[in-house]
PDB file of C-alpha atoms in Angstrom:
ATOM      1  CA  LEU T   1      -7.817 -83.429  81.507  1.00 84.00           C
ATOM      2  CA  ASN T   2      -5.473 -86.400  81.388  1.00 83.00           C
ATOM      3  CA  ALA T   3      -3.141 -84.764  83.774  1.00 84.00           C
ATOM      4  CA  LEU T   4      -6.026 -83.947  86.084  1.00 86.00           C
ATOM      5  CA  CYS T   5      -7.156 -87.558  85.774  1.00 86.00           C
ATOM      6  CA  LYS T   6      -3.755 -88.834  86.991  1.00 86.00           C
ATOM      7  CA  VAL T   7      -3.632 -86.430  89.898  1.00 85.00           C
ATOM      8  CA  ALA T   8      -7.273 -86.894  90.887  1.00 85.00           C
ATOM      9  CA  SER T   9      -6.809 -90.348  92.367  1.00 85.00           C
ATOM     10  CA  ILE T  10      -4.199 -89.252  94.965  1.00 89.00           C
ATOM     11  CA  SER T  11      -5.200 -85.701  95.898  1.00 91.00           C
ATOM     12  CA  LEU T  12      -7.802 -83.917  98.055  1.00 93.00           C
ATOM     13  CA  PHE T  13     -10.753 -81.955  96.619  1.00 93.00           C
ATOM     14  CA  LYS T  14      -9.105 -78.570  97.280  1.00 93.00           C
ATOM     15  CA  THR T  15      -5.979 -79.639  95.354  1.00 93.00           C
ATOM     16  CA  ARG T  16      -7.985 -81.131  92.486  1.00 93.00           C
ATOM     17  CA  LYS T  17     -10.070 -77.947  92.119  1.00 94.00           C
ATOM     18  CA  MET T  18      -6.930 -75.726  92.258  1.00 94.00           C
ATOM     19  CA  ILE T  19      -5.292 -77.813  89.534  1.00 92.00           C
ATOM     20  CA  ALA T  20      -8.481 -77.830  87.454  1.00 94.00           C
ATOM     21  CA  ASN T  21      -8.729 -74.018  87.772  1.00 95.00           C
ATOM     22  CA  GLY T  22      -5.143 -73.564  86.775  1.00 93.00           C
ATOM     23  CA  ILE T  23      -5.033 -76.050  83.896  1.00 90.00           C
ATOM     24  CA  PHE T  24      -8.547 -76.273  82.450  1.00 93.00           C
ATOM     25  CA  MET T  25     -10.650 -73.245  83.447  1.00 95.00           C
ATOM     26  CA  SER T  26      -7.869 -70.786  82.756  1.00 94.00           C
ATOM     27  CA  HIS T  27      -7.494 -71.966  79.148  1.00 92.00           C
ATOM     28  CA  LEU T  28     -11.310 -71.939  78.752  1.00 93.00           C
ATOM     29  CA  ILE T  29     -11.732 -68.420  80.034  1.00 94.00           C
ATOM     30  CA  TYR T  30      -8.665 -67.086  78.138  1.00 93.00           C
ATOM     31  CA  LEU T  31     -10.626 -67.166  74.833  1.00 88.00           C
ATOM     32  CA  ILE T  32     -14.129 -66.995  76.101  1.00 91.00           C
ATOM     33  CA  GLN T  33     -15.242 -64.047  73.905  1.00 85.00           C
ATOM     34  CA  LEU T  34     -14.072 -66.039  70.873  1.00 86.00           C
ATOM     35  CA  TRP T  35     -15.947 -69.160  72.045  1.00 86.00           C
ATOM     36  CA  GLY T  36     -19.114 -67.043  72.271  1.00 88.00           C
ATOM     37  CA  GLY T  37     -19.193 -66.569  68.491  1.00 88.00           C
ATOM     38  CA  CYS T  38     -18.809 -70.240  67.771  1.00 89.00           C
ATOM     39  CA  SER T  39     -21.522 -72.615  66.554  1.00 89.00           C
ATOM     40  CA  LYS T  40     -23.759 -74.337  69.080  1.00 90.00           C
ATOM     41  CA  TYR T  41     -22.154 -77.698  68.663  1.00 91.00           C
ATOM     42  CA  LEU T  42     -18.646 -76.308  69.526  1.00 92.00           C
ATOM     43  CA  ILE T  43     -20.074 -74.728  72.673  1.00 93.00           C
ATOM     44  CA  ASP T  44     -21.678 -78.012  73.549  1.00 93.00           C
ATOM     45  CA  VAL T  45     -18.339 -79.810  73.158  1.00 94.00           C
ATOM     46  CA  LEU T  46     -16.701 -77.305  75.487  1.00 94.00           C
ATOM     47  CA  GLN T  47     -19.478 -77.928  78.026  1.00 94.00           C
ATOM     48  CA  ILE T  48     -18.895 -81.717  77.807  1.00 94.00           C
ATOM     49  CA  LEU T  49     -15.130 -81.139  78.498  1.00 94.00           C
ATOM     50  CA  GLN T  50     -16.000 -78.830  81.439  1.00 95.00           C
ATOM     51  CA  ASN T  51     -18.409 -81.457  82.792  1.00 95.00           C
ATOM     52  CA  ARG T  52     -15.599 -84.115  82.572  1.00 94.00           C
ATOM     53  CA  ALA T  53     -13.247 -81.784  84.470  1.00 95.00           C
ATOM     54  CA  ALA T  54     -15.910 -81.219  87.145  1.00 95.00           C
ATOM     55  CA  ARG T  55     -16.387 -84.995  87.477  1.00 95.00           C
ATOM     56  CA  LEU T  56     -12.754 -85.455  87.960  1.00 94.00           C
ATOM     57  CA  VAL T  57     -12.677 -82.706  90.651  1.00 94.00           C
ATOM     58  CA  THR T  58     -15.741 -83.854  92.508  1.00 94.00           C
ATOM     59  CA  LYS T  59     -15.275 -87.572  91.998  1.00 93.00           C
ATOM     60  CA  LEU T  60     -19.047 -88.011  91.573  1.00 93.00           C
ATOM     61  CA  SER T  61     -20.661 -90.670  89.348  1.00 91.00           C
ATOM     62  CA  TRP T  62     -21.510 -90.304  85.674  1.00 89.00           C
ATOM     63  CA  TYR T  63     -25.174 -90.097  86.551  1.00 92.00           C
ATOM     64  CA  THR T  64     -24.756 -86.893  88.624  1.00 92.00           C
ATOM     65  CA  PRO T  65     -26.375 -83.868  86.821  1.00 93.00           C
ATOM     66  CA  SER T  66     -24.018 -81.272  85.388  1.00 92.00           C
ATOM     67  CA  SER T  67     -25.567 -78.493  87.440  1.00 91.00           C
ATOM     68  CA  VAL T  68     -24.641 -80.403  90.701  1.00 93.00           C
ATOM     69  CA  LEU T  69     -21.091 -80.864  89.453  1.00 94.00           C
ATOM     70  CA  LEU T  70     -20.732 -77.205  88.525  1.00 94.00           C
ATOM     71  CA  ASN T  71     -22.236 -75.953  91.831  1.00 93.00           C
ATOM     72  CA  GLN T  72     -19.902 -78.112  93.842  1.00 94.00           C
ATOM     73  CA  CYS T  73     -16.923 -76.703  91.913  1.00 95.00           C
ATOM     74  CA  ASN T  74     -18.483 -73.184  92.059  1.00 94.00           C
ATOM     75  CA  TRP T  75     -18.119 -72.802  88.323  1.00 96.00           C
ATOM     76  CA  LEU T  76     -20.425 -71.268  85.779  1.00 95.00           C
ATOM     77  CA  SER T  77     -21.347 -73.250  82.726  1.00 95.00           C
ATOM     78  CA  VAL T  78     -19.654 -72.405  79.426  1.00 95.00           C
ATOM     79  CA  LYS T  79     -22.684 -70.478  78.211  1.00 94.00           C
ATOM     80  CA  GLN T  80     -22.868 -68.606  81.505  1.00 95.00           C
ATOM     81  CA  LEU T  81     -19.194 -67.878  81.309  1.00 96.00           C
ATOM     82  CA  ILE T  82     -19.603 -66.389  77.819  1.00 95.00           C
ATOM     83  CA  VAL T  83     -22.364 -64.049  78.999  1.00 95.00           C
ATOM     84  CA  PHE T  84     -20.505 -63.136  82.202  1.00 96.00           C
ATOM     85  CA  TYR T  85     -17.177 -62.242  80.509  1.00 96.00           C
ATOM     86  CA  ASP T  86     -18.888 -60.478  77.649  1.00 95.00           C
ATOM     87  CA  LEU T  87     -20.658 -58.198  80.071  1.00 96.00           C
ATOM     88  CA  VAL T  88     -17.627 -57.582  82.156  1.00 96.00           C
ATOM     89  CA  LEU T  89     -15.755 -56.573  79.013  1.00 95.00           C
ATOM     90  CA  VAL T  90     -18.550 -54.236  78.003  1.00 94.00           C
ATOM     91  CA  PHE T  91     -18.448 -52.702  81.517  1.00 95.00           C
ATOM     92  CA  LYS T  92     -14.706 -52.143  81.246  1.00 95.00           C
ATOM     93  CA  ILE T  93     -14.962 -50.716  77.706  1.00 93.00           C
ATOM     94  CA  ARG T  94     -17.753 -48.291  78.754  1.00 91.00           C
ATOM     95  CA  ASN T  95     -15.943 -47.128  81.818  1.00 92.00           C
ATOM     96  CA  ASP T  96     -12.409 -46.800  80.375  1.00 92.00           C
ATOM     97  CA  LYS T  97     -13.604 -45.580  76.971  1.00 89.00           C
ATOM     98  CA  LYS T  98     -10.977 -47.810  75.356  1.00 90.00           C
ATOM     99  CA  PRO T  99     -10.536 -49.180  72.788  1.00 91.00           C
ATOM    100  CA  VAL T 100     -12.172 -46.371  71.023  1.00 88.00           C
ATOM    101  CA  PRO T 101     -13.731 -48.356  68.058  1.00 88.00           C
ATOM    102  CA  LEU T 102     -15.498 -50.725  70.478  1.00 87.00           C
ATOM    103  CA  TYR T 103     -16.489 -47.865  72.805  1.00 86.00           C
ATOM    104  CA  GLU T 104     -18.126 -46.089  69.890  1.00 85.00           C
ATOM    105  CA  LYS T 105     -20.155 -49.189  69.061  1.00 84.00           C
ATOM    106  CA  LEU T 106     -21.055 -49.982  72.668  1.00 82.00           C
ATOM    107  CA  SER T 107     -21.712 -46.387  73.772  1.00 75.00           C
ATOM    108  CA  SER T 108     -25.072 -45.142  75.162  1.00 67.00           C
ATOM    109  CA  GLU T 109     -24.370 -41.598  74.244  1.00 62.00           C
ATOM    110  CA  PHE T 110     -27.281 -40.270  72.114  1.00 53.00           C
ATOM    111  CA  SER T 111     -27.757 -36.857  70.485  1.00 52.00           C
ATOM    112  CA  TYR T 112     -31.177 -36.547  72.076  1.00 51.00           C
ATOM    113  CA  SER T 113     -33.025 -38.043  75.040  1.00 52.00           C
ATOM    114  CA  ILE T 114     -34.609 -41.380  74.361  1.00 50.00           C
ATOM    115  CA  ARG T 115     -35.599 -44.369  76.406  1.00 54.00           C
ATOM    116  CA  TYR T 116     -32.249 -46.138  75.840  1.00 49.00           C
ATOM    117  CA  SER T 117     -30.181 -43.161  77.118  1.00 47.00           C
ATOM    118  CA  GLU T 118     -32.173 -42.935  80.337  1.00 51.00           C
ATOM    119  CA  ASN T 119     -31.712 -46.659  81.105  1.00 61.00           C
ATOM    120  CA  ASN T 120     -27.960 -46.849  80.266  1.00 65.00           C
ATOM    121  CA  LYS T 121     -28.702 -49.219  77.319  1.00 71.00           C
ATOM    122  CA  ILE T 122     -26.699 -49.646  74.139  1.00 71.00           C
ATOM    123  CA  LYS T 123     -28.276 -48.322  70.949  1.00 65.00           C
ATOM    124  CA  GLN T 124     -28.493 -50.959  68.198  1.00 65.00           C
ATOM    125  CA  THR T 125     -29.183 -49.595  64.782  1.00 58.00           C
ATOM    126  CA  LYS T 126     -28.418 -52.229  62.143  1.00 66.00           C
ATOM    127  CA  THR T 127     -30.462 -55.264  61.286  1.00 67.00           C
ATOM    128  CA  LEU T 128     -27.913 -58.027  60.757  1.00 63.00           C
ATOM    129  CA  LYS T 129     -28.496 -60.767  58.206  1.00 69.00           C
ATOM    130  CA  SER T 130     -25.532 -63.097  58.275  1.00 73.00           C
ATOM    131  CA  GLU T 131     -25.098 -65.623  61.027  1.00 71.00           C
ATOM    132  CA  ILE T 132     -21.446 -64.495  61.602  1.00 74.00           C
ATOM    133  CA  ALA T 133     -22.533 -60.920  62.208  1.00 73.00           C
ATOM    134  CA  LYS T 134     -25.305 -62.011  64.576  1.00 75.00           C
ATOM    135  CA  SER T 135     -22.864 -63.942  66.688  1.00 78.00           C
ATOM    136  CA  SER T 136     -20.212 -61.253  66.700  1.00 83.00           C
ATOM    137  CA  PHE T 137     -19.092 -59.855  70.000  1.00 87.00           C
ATOM    138  CA  VAL T 138     -20.625 -56.411  69.570  1.00 87.00           C
ATOM    139  CA  ASN T 139     -24.052 -57.644  68.655  1.00 87.00           C
ATOM    140  CA  ARG T 140     -23.975 -60.423  71.242  1.00 89.00           C
ATOM    141  CA  ALA T 141     -22.748 -58.166  74.022  1.00 88.00           C
ATOM    142  CA  SER T 142     -25.105 -55.268  73.314  1.00 89.00           C
ATOM    143  CA  SER T 143     -28.073 -57.658  73.366  1.00 88.00           C
ATOM    144  CA  GLU T 144     -26.880 -59.121  76.625  1.00 91.00           C
ATOM    145  CA  TRP T 145     -26.171 -55.680  78.116  1.00 92.00           C
ATOM    146  CA  ASN T 146     -29.661 -54.434  77.281  1.00 90.00           C
ATOM    147  CA  SER T 147     -31.218 -57.524  78.970  1.00 91.00           C
ATOM    148  CA  LEU T 148     -29.539 -56.720  82.320  1.00 94.00           C
ATOM    149  CA  PRO T 149     -31.516 -55.192  85.042  1.00 93.00           C
ATOM    150  CA  ALA T 150     -30.931 -51.403  85.410  1.00 91.00           C
ATOM    151  CA  ASP T 151     -29.327 -51.689  88.912  1.00 93.00           C
ATOM    152  CA  ILE T 152     -26.589 -53.897  87.524  1.00 95.00           C
ATOM    153  CA  ARG T 153     -25.961 -51.716  84.433  1.00 92.00           C
ATOM    154  CA  ASN T 154     -25.646 -48.599  86.577  1.00 91.00           C
ATOM    155  CA  ALA T 155     -23.004 -50.070  88.954  1.00 92.00           C
ATOM    156  CA  THR T 156     -19.911 -47.877  89.168  1.00 92.00           C
ATOM    157  CA  GLU T 157     -17.336 -50.208  90.619  1.00 95.00           C
ATOM    158  CA  ILE T 158     -16.081 -53.318  88.924  1.00 96.00           C
ATOM    159  CA  GLY T 159     -16.101 -55.471  92.015  1.00 96.00           C
ATOM    160  CA  HIS T 160     -19.674 -54.577  92.821  1.00 96.00           C
ATOM    161  CA  PHE T 161     -20.720 -55.093  89.122  1.00 96.00           C
ATOM    162  CA  ARG T 162     -19.041 -58.536  88.913  1.00 96.00           C
ATOM    163  CA  MET T 163     -20.689 -59.750  92.147  1.00 96.00           C
ATOM    164  CA  LYS T 164     -24.128 -58.681  91.153  1.00 96.00           C
ATOM    165  CA  LEU T 165     -23.588 -59.954  87.563  1.00 96.00           C
ATOM    166  CA  LYS T 166     -22.469 -63.384  88.728  1.00 95.00           C
ATOM    167  CA  GLU T 167     -25.600 -63.790  90.886  1.00 95.00           C
ATOM    168  CA  TRP T 168     -27.810 -62.642  87.939  1.00 95.00           C
ATOM    169  CA  VAL T 169     -26.077 -64.888  85.432  1.00 95.00           C
ATOM    170  CA  LYS T 170     -26.412 -67.968  87.765  1.00 93.00           C
ATOM    171  CA  SER T 171     -30.110 -67.355  88.303  1.00 92.00           C
ATOM    172  CA  ASN T 172     -31.136 -66.190  84.751  1.00 92.00           C
ATOM    173  CA  ILE T 173     -28.805 -67.630  82.058  1.00 88.00           C
ATOM    174  CA  ASP T 174     -29.399 -71.193  81.137  1.00 80.00           C
ATOM    175  CA  THR T 175     -28.917 -72.957  77.753  1.00 48.00           C
ATOM    176  CA  PHE T 176     -32.232 -71.846  76.167  1.00 38.00           C
ATOM    177  CA  LEU T 177     -32.048 -68.244  77.307  1.00 38.00           C
ATOM    178  CA  PHE T 178     -28.540 -67.852  75.979  1.00 44.00           C
ATOM    179  CA  TYR T 179     -29.546 -68.955  72.512  1.00 42.00           C
ATOM    180  CA  ASN T 180     -32.630 -66.757  72.646  1.00 44.00           C
ATOM    181  CA  ILE T 181     -30.419 -63.699  73.337  1.00 45.00           C
ATOM    182  CA  LEU T 182     -28.239 -64.657  70.344  1.00 45.00           C
ATOM    183  CA  ASN T 183     -31.009 -65.226  67.961  1.00 45.00           C
ATOM    184  CA  THR T 184     -33.029 -62.078  68.627  1.00 43.00           C
ATOM    185  CA  THR T 185     -33.373 -59.729  65.678  1.00 37.00           C
ATOM    186  CA  ILE T 186     -32.151 -56.285  66.250  1.00 35.00           C
TER     187      ILE T 186
END
């Protein structure tokens, strides 16, 4: 952010955004599945850093709402990024059937016909008690996957899936919904 701050005063918006995407957003997205399992206060700290980067890119005042900053940069919030990349990874795992241990946990193959198998949902069998297990990738991603509309879950191409998913995440995932998904009992 300090490097972006030094460059921000002498560069154009397009250049500032390109630098922010390369320096800040790439590092944030690199470990986004790991950030998803963190405590709420750590995710909030990441959101504050992302807001600071967006302010440097847009050069808007401190009183500008975060949603306006993120929309001008065309970025998803940290919580939205977590949901988006979790679901993209689930899509890839289910299509490629690799890695096998994750595929077995995220599979929708059932020995008999039930409602979940008809809707391409993920079967969740265990009731988790510890907070670490509840915030794990498999639990978090399966809850998110099951909350997706059927037309998005049934997409066959990654490009089409990502496009529809990004629209859905922008319109449906906000701070409160994200934590409701994580805190649901399975």
